């Protein structure tokens, strides 16, 4: 089904465990395997994106409901929100046609998860192992979940490719 | 028809004539009349939007095809482009449900236009009067097009409301 939303996997961690850094390593490993990948990042506070002073920023500040900036490298869409976005609606609207969507965070969300764990940040994992596809960790953990080192983005990408094949 | 794309008007000018500044005045005047308004800005060079260093920016740089940032104030979507975007497709995709879309620039585009004119920037107007709904100018011009002062965003908003009623 061409308009089926893509599978979603949440990358979760205690703050400061290096979620963003790990996603930065995982994305090129997934792209190298031929996947088209989207990422969604949720901010708990009412953040604005875009660069202050840019024309698109000025239009948004002046009251536009939706601002689009288009260049030969990127199309950026800025839509006014009044309260939390509906994540499923955002995914259906903006990620159609991709192979995989990663969420940064959403640890209480319904999607399968990969937890990034550092011994220095926590003595235990956040999630129930039944929710986890994998753990990315700097120490071995006594759970039956597949475990990868913090640098092993290639291993995690391989696991995700196999998981996607099982979803198809 | 609920999914009909909204009417589009292009705000055009010689560079340095104050297009962005005029749009900043026009948006609150349109909002005050109850309209839901989008703006699209085209950059001729391969600009990236977003703030360097922000997580969404890092995800895009790392190779994600689409990045979404969501907060309680704004949803931002960053989509990789390889070459110029199809403006009609962008409008249909992102502006459905609005009352009016303004484009900043696109002076060779097919949409009805409002030209911003300053005597110090040019001795003549850019567009053929037949393409123009109005001229915003700091000097009277010998053309049969409705003319408004550079500060008269309210007058232009009133003209646009009447024009939209004629499109309905």
Short mmCIF file of C-alpha atoms in Angstrom, two decimals, chain A residues 19-21 23-25 27-28 31 35-52 54-56 58-60 62-85 87 90 93-96 98 104 106, chain B residues 19-21 23-25 27-28 31 35-52 54-56 58-60 62-85 87 90 93-96 98 104 106:
data_model
loop_
_atom_site.label_atom_id
_atom_site.label_comp_id
_atom_site.label_asym_id
_atom_site.label_seq_id
_atom_site.Cartn_x
_atom_site.Cartn_y
_atom_site.Cartn_z
CA UNK A 19 20.71 9.50 21.85
CA UNK A 20 21.37 12.22 19.27
CA UNK A 21 25.00 11.17 18.82
CA UNK A 23 21.26 8.53 15.79
CA UNK A 24 23.93 10.55 13.92
CA UNK A 25 25.95 7.32 13.56
CA UNK A 27 21.57 7.29 9.94
CA UNK A 28 24.55 6.86 7.57
CA UNK A 31 21.44 5.00 4.29
CA UNK A 35 16.91 2.80 3.25
CA UNK A 36 15.01 6.08 3.08
CA UNK A 37 14.81 7.23 6.69
CA UNK A 38 12.95 9.95 8.57
CA UNK A 39 13.55 11.21 12.09
CA UNK A 40 11.13 12.91 14.45
CA UNK A 41 12.28 14.84 17.49
CA UNK A 42 9.85 15.97 20.16
CA UNK A 43 10.56 18.99 22.35
CA UNK A 44 8.69 19.21 25.64
CA UNK A 45 8.94 23.00 25.72
CA UNK A 46 7.40 25.29 23.03
CA UNK A 47 10.50 25.50 20.82
CA UNK A 48 10.58 27.38 17.52
CA UNK A 49 12.79 26.02 14.77
CA UNK A 50 14.40 28.12 12.00
CA UNK A 51 17.00 30.87 12.20
CA UNK A 52 16.02 34.17 13.83
CA UNK A 54 15.67 34.61 8.22
CA UNK A 55 12.71 35.66 6.05
CA UNK A 56 10.84 32.44 6.87
CA UNK A 58 10.04 36.73 10.15
CA UNK A 59 6.92 35.50 8.29
CA UNK A 60 6.15 33.04 11.05
CA UNK A 62 4.34 38.01 11.85
CA UNK A 63 1.48 35.52 12.21
CA UNK A 64 1.49 33.17 9.20
CA UNK A 65 -0.20 29.85 10.05
CA UNK A 66 2.18 27.88 7.83
CA UNK A 67 5.50 29.04 6.34
CA UNK A 68 7.40 27.09 3.71
CA UNK A 69 10.98 27.82 2.72
CA UNK A 70 12.08 26.14 -0.50
CA UNK A 71 15.56 25.86 -1.94
CA UNK A 72 17.29 23.39 -4.27
CA UNK A 73 18.66 21.60 -1.16
CA UNK A 74 15.71 21.57 1.25
CA UNK A 75 12.03 22.28 1.67
CA UNK A 76 11.25 23.41 5.22
CA UNK A 77 7.69 23.68 6.53
CA UNK A 78 6.89 25.55 9.75
CA UNK A 79 3.36 24.99 11.05
CA UNK A 80 1.91 26.75 14.08
CA UNK A 81 0.83 24.40 16.87
CA UNK A 82 -1.38 25.12 19.80
CA UNK A 83 -0.52 22.28 22.13
CA UNK A 84 1.11 18.91 21.54
CA UNK A 85 1.14 17.51 18.02
CA UNK A 87 2.42 12.04 16.49
CA UNK A 90 2.47 13.85 11.79
CA UNK A 93 1.39 13.25 6.79
CA UNK A 94 5.11 13.76 6.44
CA UNK A 95 6.84 10.38 6.24
CA UNK A 96 4.80 8.54 3.59
CA UNK A 98 9.99 6.25 3.55
CA UNK A 104 14.24 10.54 19.25
CA UNK A 106 8.92 9.09 23.12
CA UNK B 19 9.00 42.63 0.14
CA UNK B 20 9.64 40.86 3.46
CA UNK B 21 8.92 43.99 5.49
CA UNK B 23 4.61 40.90 4.10
CA UNK B 24 5.34 41.31 7.84
CA UNK B 25 2.80 44.17 7.89
CA UNK B 27 0.10 39.17 7.67
CA UNK B 28 -1.37 40.70 10.86
CA UNK B 31 -5.16 37.65 10.35
CA UNK B 35 -8.00 34.60 7.36
CA UNK B 36 -5.71 31.57 7.74
CA UNK B 37 -2.63 32.46 5.72
CA UNK B 38 0.46 30.61 4.52
CA UNK B 39 3.66 32.05 3.07
CA UNK B 40 6.16 30.41 0.77
CA UNK B 41 9.64 31.79 0.28
CA UNK B 42 11.89 30.52 -2.50
CA UNK B 43 15.68 30.70 -2.23
CA UNK B 44 17.64 30.56 -5.46
CA UNK B 45 20.71 29.10 -3.71
CA UNK B 46 20.73 25.75 -1.84
CA UNK B 47 19.86 27.17 1.58
CA UNK B 48 19.34 24.98 4.65
CA UNK B 49 16.84 26.13 7.22
CA UNK B 50 16.95 25.28 10.97
CA UNK B 51 19.52 26.20 13.59
CA UNK B 52 23.02 24.70 13.33
CA UNK B 54 19.95 21.78 17.06
CA UNK B 55 19.15 18.04 17.16
CA UNK B 56 16.91 18.33 14.09
CA UNK B 58 22.20 17.25 13.27
CA UNK B 59 19.77 14.53 12.09
CA UNK B 60 19.42 16.20 8.71
CA UNK B 62 23.65 12.94 9.22
CA UNK B 63 21.59 11.94 6.17
CA UNK B 64 17.93 11.67 7.17
CA UNK B 65 15.63 12.17 4.16
CA UNK B 66 12.98 13.94 6.24
CA UNK B 67 13.35 15.41 9.74
CA UNK B 68 10.41 16.61 11.81
CA UNK B 69 10.76 18.69 14.95
CA UNK B 70 7.61 18.90 17.05
CA UNK B 71 6.87 21.14 20.01
CA UNK B 72 3.73 22.59 21.54
CA UNK B 73 4.36 25.81 19.52
CA UNK B 74 5.46 24.54 16.11
CA UNK B 75 5.87 21.50 13.91
CA UNK B 76 8.84 21.91 11.55
CA UNK B 77 9.47 19.56 8.63
CA UNK B 78 12.82 19.50 6.82
CA UNK B 79 12.79 17.54 3.56
CA UNK B 80 15.86 16.93 1.41
CA UNK B 81 15.58 18.32 -2.12
CA UNK B 82 17.69 17.52 -5.11
CA UNK B 83 16.92 20.44 -7.39
CA UNK B 84 14.11 22.95 -7.46
CA UNK B 85 10.86 22.05 -5.69
CA UNK B 87 5.77 24.81 -6.25
CA UNK B 90 4.35 22.03 -2.28
CA UNK B 93 0.75 19.29 0.12
CA UNK B 94 1.33 21.84 2.84
CA UNK B 95 -1.27 24.60 2.55
CA UNK B 96 -4.54 22.66 2.28
CA UNK B 98 -5.83 27.74 4.47
CA UNK B 104 7.54 35.97 -1.58
CA UNK B 106 8.17 34.05 -8.03
#
